[in-house]
Amino acid sequence: MKPARCRVLLSTPIRSPLGAITAAGVQGKRGWSGWKTPRVLGSYALVLVTKGSGAYEDVRGCRRELTAGDLVWVFPEVGHSYGPREGGAWNEVFVVFTGPVFDLLRSSGVIDPARPVWRAAPVDRWRRAL
């Protein structure tokens, strides 16, 4: 994989008793063909594909093709990989976070590792929101 172009949007974590946003940024990726070992992030994350296409896969057996407007939920303990296909490219906005409010959303079924990919259109509205 060629190096990603990344613009960091959050350099210092924002913390509260309900949780923390630990990282955020915008990046472009090229030439992904999957990791040999799935990555376990240890935090929640949202990744919005804003341009291009690629794929998502995780150790739970989910495999999805992704296009602009797809939103990937990453869960702390779920091994996963995602990115543009080899020879392809995409742009993304990402936010990494942790905390009890996100655990509550998960335990109540609002977010679920069995449904890691959502459709978020129109893309520009969601990109601005994130």
JSON list of C-alpha atoms in Angstrom, two decimals:
[
{"chain": "A", "resi": 1, "resn": "MET", "atom": "CA", "xyz": [0.00, 0.00, 0.00]},
{"chain": "A", "resi": 2, "resn": "LYS", "atom": "CA", "xyz": [1.24, 3.47, -0.80]},
{"chain": "A", "resi": 3, "resn": "PRO", "atom": "CA", "xyz": [1.42, 5.86, 2.16]},
{"chain": "A", "resi": 4, "resn": "ALA", "atom": "CA", "xyz": [-1.83, 7.57, 3.08]},
{"chain": "A", "resi": 5, "resn": "ARG", "atom": "CA", "xyz": [-2.18, 11.35, 2.96]},
{"chain": "A", "resi": 6, "resn": "CYS", "atom": "CA", "xyz": [-3.59, 12.34, 6.35]},
{"chain": "A", "resi": 7, "resn": "ARG", "atom": "CA", "xyz": [-4.68, 15.70, 7.71]},
{"chain": "A", "resi": 8, "resn": "VAL", "atom": "CA", "xyz": [-5.16, 15.57, 11.48]},
{"chain": "A", "resi": 9, "resn": "LEU", "atom": "CA", "xyz": [-8.24, 17.48, 12.62]},
{"chain": "A", "resi": 10, "resn": "LEU", "atom": "CA", "xyz": [-7.88, 16.75, 16.33]},
{"chain": "A", "resi": 11, "resn": "SER", "atom": "CA", "xyz": [-4.45, 16.71, 17.95]},
{"chain": "A", "resi": 12, "resn": "THR", "atom": "CA", "xyz": [-5.50, 16.78, 21.62]},
{"chain": "A", "resi": 13, "resn": "PRO", "atom": "CA", "xyz": [-8.22, 14.43, 22.93]},
{"chain": "A", "resi": 14, "resn": "ILE", "atom": "CA", "xyz": [-11.53, 15.94, 24.00]},
{"chain": "A", "resi": 15, "resn": "ARG", "atom": "CA", "xyz": [-12.60, 14.26, 27.25]},
{"chain": "A", "resi": 16, "resn": "SER", "atom": "CA", "xyz": [-15.78, 14.24, 29.32]},
{"chain": "A", "resi": 17, "resn": "PRO", "atom": "CA", "xyz": [-17.27, 11.85, 31.91]},
{"chain": "A", "resi": 18, "resn": "LEU", "atom": "CA", "xyz": [-19.33, 10.34, 29.07]},
{"chain": "A", "resi": 19, "resn": "GLY", "atom": "CA", "xyz": [-16.40, 9.57, 26.79]},
{"chain": "A", "resi": 20, "resn": "ALA", "atom": "CA", "xyz": [-13.59, 10.96, 24.72]},
{"chain": "A", "resi": 21, "resn": "ILE", "atom": "CA", "xyz": [-12.84, 11.75, 21.12]},
{"chain": "A", "resi": 22, "resn": "THR", "atom": "CA", "xyz": [-9.20, 10.72, 20.81]},
{"chain": "A", "resi": 23, "resn": "ALA", "atom": "CA", "xyz": [-8.45, 11.30, 17.12]},
{"chain": "A", "resi": 24, "resn": "ALA", "atom": "CA", "xyz": [-10.04, 12.72, 13.99]},
{"chain": "A", "resi": 25, "resn": "GLY", "atom": "CA", "xyz": [-8.80, 13.38, 10.51]},
{"chain": "A", "resi": 26, "resn": "VAL", "atom": "CA", "xyz": [-9.22, 13.32, 6.77]},
{"chain": "A", "resi": 27, "resn": "GLN", "atom": "CA", "xyz": [-7.12, 11.09, 4.59]},
{"chain": "A", "resi": 28, "resn": "GLY", "atom": "CA", "xyz": [-6.72, 9.66, 1.13]},
{"chain": "A", "resi": 29, "resn": "LYS", "atom": "CA", "xyz": [-5.65, 6.04, 0.60]},
{"chain": "A", "resi": 30, "resn": "ARG", "atom": "CA", "xyz": [-4.42, 4.16, -2.46]},
{"chain": "A", "resi": 31, "resn": "GLY", "atom": "CA", "xyz": [-3.71, 0.58, -3.41]},
{"chain": "A", "resi": 32, "resn": "TRP", "atom": "CA", "xyz": [-5.03, -1.45, -0.48]},
{"chain": "A", "resi": 33, "resn": "SER", "atom": "CA", "xyz": [-5.38, -5.22, -0.72]},
{"chain": "A", "resi": 34, "resn": "GLY", "atom": "CA", "xyz": [-6.13, -6.08, 2.92]},
{"chain": "A", "resi": 35, "resn": "TRP", "atom": "CA", "xyz": [-3.95, -6.70, 5.93]},
{"chain": "A", "resi": 36, "resn": "LYS", "atom": "CA", "xyz": [-2.51, -10.13, 6.57]},
{"chain": "A", "resi": 37, "resn": "THR", "atom": "CA", "xyz": [-3.64, -9.86, 10.20]},
{"chain": "A", "resi": 38, "resn": "PRO", "atom": "CA", "xyz": [-6.87, -7.99, 10.97]},
{"chain": "A", "resi": 39, "resn": "ARG", "atom": "CA", "xyz": [-6.34, -4.86, 13.05]},
{"chain": "A", "resi": 40, "resn": "VAL", "atom": "CA", "xyz": [-7.92, -4.53, 16.52]},
{"chain": "A", "resi": 41, "resn": "LEU", "atom": "CA", "xyz": [-8.22, -0.81, 17.26]},
{"chain": "A", "resi": 42, "resn": "GLY", "atom": "CA", "xyz": [-9.08, -0.94, 20.97]},
{"chain": "A", "resi": 43, "resn": "SER", "atom": "CA", "xyz": [-11.48, 2.01, 20.53]},
{"chain": "A", "resi": 44, "resn": "TYR", "atom": "CA", "xyz": [-14.63, 2.80, 18.62]},
{"chain": "A", "resi": 45, "resn": "ALA", "atom": "CA", "xyz": [-14.28, 4.65, 15.32]},
{"chain": "A", "resi": 46, "resn": "LEU", "atom": "CA", "xyz": [-16.42, 6.00, 12.51]},
{"chain": "A", "resi": 47, "resn": "VAL", "atom": "CA", "xyz": [-15.01, 6.06, 9.00]},
{"chain": "A", "resi": 48, "resn": "LEU", "atom": "CA", "xyz": [-16.96, 7.80, 6.25]},
{"chain": "A", "resi": 49, "resn": "VAL", "atom": "CA", "xyz": [-15.89, 7.07, 2.68]},
{"chain": "A", "resi": 50, "resn": "THR", "atom": "CA", "xyz": [-16.28, 10.42, 0.89]},
{"chain": "A", "resi": 51, "resn": "LYS", "atom": "CA", "xyz": [-14.86, 9.52, -2.52]},
{"chain": "A", "resi": 52, "resn": "GLY", "atom": "CA", "xyz": [-13.90, 6.31, -4.31]},
{"chain": "A", "resi": 53, "resn": "SER", "atom": "CA", "xyz": [-14.62, 2.71, -3.41]},
{"chain": "A", "resi": 54, "resn": "GLY", "atom": "CA", "xyz": [-13.11, -0.31, -1.67]},
{"chain": "A", "resi": 55, "resn": "ALA", "atom": "CA", "xyz": [-13.99, -3.01, 0.84]},
{"chain": "A", "resi": 56, "resn": "TYR", "atom": "CA", "xyz": [-14.50, -3.81, 4.52]},
{"chain": "A", "resi": 57, "resn": "GLU", "atom": "CA", "xyz": [-14.00, -7.18, 6.19]},
{"chain": "A", "resi": 58, "resn": "ASP", "atom": "CA", "xyz": [-13.90, -8.35, 9.79]},
{"chain": "A", "resi": 59, "resn": "VAL", "atom": "CA", "xyz": [-13.24, -11.48, 11.83]},
{"chain": "A", "resi": 60, "resn": "ARG", "atom": "CA", "xyz": [-16.98, -11.94, 12.42]},
{"chain": "A", "resi": 61, "resn": "GLY", "atom": "CA", "xyz": [-17.33, -12.81, 8.72]},
{"chain": "A", "resi": 62, "resn": "CYS", "atom": "CA", "xyz": [-18.73, -9.51, 7.44]},
{"chain": "A", "resi": 63, "resn": "ARG", "atom": "CA", "xyz": [-17.46, -8.57, 3.99]},
{"chain": "A", "resi": 64, "resn": "ARG", "atom": "CA", "xyz": [-18.83, -5.52, 2.21]},
{"chain": "A", "resi": 65, "resn": "GLU", "atom": "CA", "xyz": [-18.01, -3.51, -0.86]},
{"chain": "A", "resi": 66, "resn": "LEU", "atom": "CA", "xyz": [-17.83, 0.19, 0.03]},
{"chain": "A", "resi": 67, "resn": "THR", "atom": "CA", "xyz": [-18.55, 3.32, -2.01]},
{"chain": "A", "resi": 68, "resn": "ALA", "atom": "CA", "xyz": [-18.73, 7.03, -1.24]},
{"chain": "A", "resi": 69, "resn": "GLY", "atom": "CA", "xyz": [-21.40, 7.51, 1.41]},
{"chain": "A", "resi": 70, "resn": "ASP", "atom": "CA", "xyz": [-20.72, 4.30, 3.31]},
{"chain": "A", "resi": 71, "resn": "LEU", "atom": "CA", "xyz": [-20.05, 4.74, 7.03]},
{"chain": "A", "resi": 72, "resn": "VAL", "atom": "CA", "xyz": [-18.02, 2.06, 8.82]},
{"chain": "A", "resi": 73, "resn": "TRP", "atom": "CA", "xyz": [-18.41, 1.52, 12.57]},
{"chain": "A", "resi": 74, "resn": "VAL", "atom": "CA", "xyz": [-15.24, 0.06, 14.09]},
{"chain": "A", "resi": 75, "resn": "PHE", "atom": "CA", "xyz": [-15.69, -1.72, 17.43]},
{"chain": "A", "resi": 76, "resn": "PRO", "atom": "CA", "xyz": [-12.90, -1.91, 20.04]},
{"chain": "A", "resi": 77, "resn": "GLU", "atom": "CA", "xyz": [-12.35, -5.69, 20.03]},
{"chain": "A", "resi": 78, "resn": "VAL", "atom": "CA", "xyz": [-13.39, -6.63, 16.47]},
{"chain": "A", "resi": 79, "resn": "GLY", "atom": "CA", "xyz": [-10.48, -7.43, 14.16]},
{"chain": "A", "resi": 80, "resn": "HIS", "atom": "CA", "xyz": [-11.09, -5.72, 10.83]},
{"chain": "A", "resi": 81, "resn": "SER", "atom": "CA", "xyz": [-9.57, -4.25, 7.69]},
{"chain": "A", "resi": 82, "resn": "TYR", "atom": "CA", "xyz": [-10.87, -1.74, 5.17]},
{"chain": "A", "resi": 83, "resn": "GLY", "atom": "CA", "xyz": [-9.65, 0.44, 2.35]},
{"chain": "A", "resi": 84, "resn": "PRO", "atom": "CA", "xyz": [-9.60, 0.90, -1.42]},
{"chain": "A", "resi": 85, "resn": "ARG", "atom": "CA", "xyz": [-8.92, -2.11, -3.61]},
{"chain": "A", "resi": 86, "resn": "GLU", "atom": "CA", "xyz": [-5.46, -2.57, -5.13]},
{"chain": "A", "resi": 87, "resn": "GLY", "atom": "CA", "xyz": [-5.06, 0.00, -7.89]},
{"chain": "A", "resi": 88, "resn": "GLY", "atom": "CA", "xyz": [-7.97, 2.03, -6.49]},
{"chain": "A", "resi": 89, "resn": "ALA", "atom": "CA", "xyz": [-8.23, 5.00, -4.18]},
{"chain": "A", "resi": 90, "resn": "TRP", "atom": "CA", "xyz": [-10.59, 6.65, -1.74]},
{"chain": "A", "resi": 91, "resn": "ASN", "atom": "CA", "xyz": [-10.92, 9.60, 0.60]},
{"chain": "A", "resi": 92, "resn": "GLU", "atom": "CA", "xyz": [-12.27, 9.28, 4.13]},
{"chain": "A", "resi": 93, "resn": "VAL", "atom": "CA", "xyz": [-13.13, 11.23, 7.25]},
{"chain": "A", "resi": 94, "resn": "PHE", "atom": "CA", "xyz": [-12.55, 9.39, 10.53]},
{"chain": "A", "resi": 95, "resn": "VAL", "atom": "CA", "xyz": [-13.25, 9.91, 14.23]},
{"chain": "A", "resi": 96, "resn": "VAL", "atom": "CA", "xyz": [-11.88, 7.66, 17.01]},
{"chain": "A", "resi": 97, "resn": "PHE", "atom": "CA", "xyz": [-13.64, 7.64, 20.38]},
{"chain": "A", "resi": 98, "resn": "THR", "atom": "CA", "xyz": [-14.16, 5.71, 23.61]},
{"chain": "A", "resi": 99, "resn": "GLY", "atom": "CA", "xyz": [-16.28, 5.86, 26.75]},
{"chain": "A", "resi": 100, "resn": "PRO", "atom": "CA", "xyz": [-19.43, 4.77, 28.57]},
{"chain": "A", "resi": 101, "resn": "VAL", "atom": "CA", "xyz": [-21.89, 6.66, 26.34]},
{"chain": "A", "resi": 102, "resn": "PHE", "atom": "CA", "xyz": [-20.70, 4.63, 23.34]},
{"chain": "A", "resi": 103, "resn": "ASP", "atom": "CA", "xyz": [-20.85, 1.41, 25.37]},
{"chain": "A", "resi": 104, "resn": "LEU", "atom": "CA", "xyz": [-24.47, 2.32, 26.23]},
{"chain": "A", "resi": 105, "resn": "LEU", "atom": "CA", "xyz": [-25.32, 2.87, 22.55]},
{"chain": "A", "resi": 106, "resn": "ARG", "atom": "CA", "xyz": [-23.89, -0.57, 21.87]},
{"chain": "A", "resi": 107, "resn": "SER", "atom": "CA", "xyz": [-25.61, -2.38, 24.76]},
{"chain": "A", "resi": 108, "resn": "SER", "atom": "CA", "xyz": [-28.95, -0.83, 23.76]},
{"chain": "A", "resi": 109, "resn": "GLY", "atom": "CA", "xyz": [-28.53, -2.05, 20.16]},
{"chain": "A", "resi": 110, "resn": "VAL", "atom": "CA", "xyz": [-28.24, 1.36, 18.53]},
{"chain": "A", "resi": 111, "resn": "ILE", "atom": "CA", "xyz": [-24.83, 0.33, 17.20]},
{"chain": "A", "resi": 112, "resn": "ASP", "atom": "CA", "xyz": [-24.03, -3.34, 16.65]},
{"chain": "A", "resi": 113, "resn": "PRO", "atom": "CA", "xyz": [-20.89, -5.17, 15.45]},
{"chain": "A", "resi": 114, "resn": "ALA", "atom": "CA", "xyz": [-23.19, -7.35, 13.33]},
{"chain": "A", "resi": 115, "resn": "ARG", "atom": "CA", "xyz": [-24.09, -4.18, 11.32]},
{"chain": "A", "resi": 116, "resn": "PRO", "atom": "CA", "xyz": [-20.77, -2.37, 10.90]},
{"chain": "A", "resi": 117, "resn": "VAL", "atom": "CA", "xyz": [-21.60, -0.60, 7.61]},
{"chain": "A", "resi": 118, "resn": "TRP", "atom": "CA", "xyz": [-24.34, 2.02, 7.28]},
{"chain": "A", "resi": 119, "resn": "ARG", "atom": "CA", "xyz": [-25.33, 4.20, 4.36]},
{"chain": "A", "resi": 120, "resn": "ALA", "atom": "CA", "xyz": [-24.81, 7.92, 5.10]},
{"chain": "A", "resi": 121, "resn": "ALA", "atom": "CA", "xyz": [-26.11, 10.06, 2.27]},
{"chain": "A", "resi": 122, "resn": "PRO", "atom": "CA", "xyz": [-25.87, 12.75, 1.15]},
{"chain": "A", "resi": 123, "resn": "VAL", "atom": "CA", "xyz": [-22.12, 12.42, 1.53]},
{"chain": "A", "resi": 124, "resn": "ASP", "atom": "CA", "xyz": [-21.34, 16.16, 1.82]},
{"chain": "A", "resi": 125, "resn": "ARG", "atom": "CA", "xyz": [-23.79, 16.62, 4.69]},
{"chain": "A", "resi": 126, "resn": "TRP", "atom": "CA", "xyz": [-22.31, 13.72, 6.65]},
{"chain": "A", "resi": 127, "resn": "ARG", "atom": "CA", "xyz": [-18.75, 14.79, 5.87]},
{"chain": "A", "resi": 128, "resn": "ARG", "atom": "CA", "xyz": [-19.45, 18.24, 7.31]},
{"chain": "A", "resi": 129, "resn": "ALA", "atom": "CA", "xyz": [-21.17, 16.72, 10.36]},
{"chain": "A", "resi": 130, "resn": "LEU", "atom": "CA", "xyz": [-18.20, 14.52, 11.18]}
]
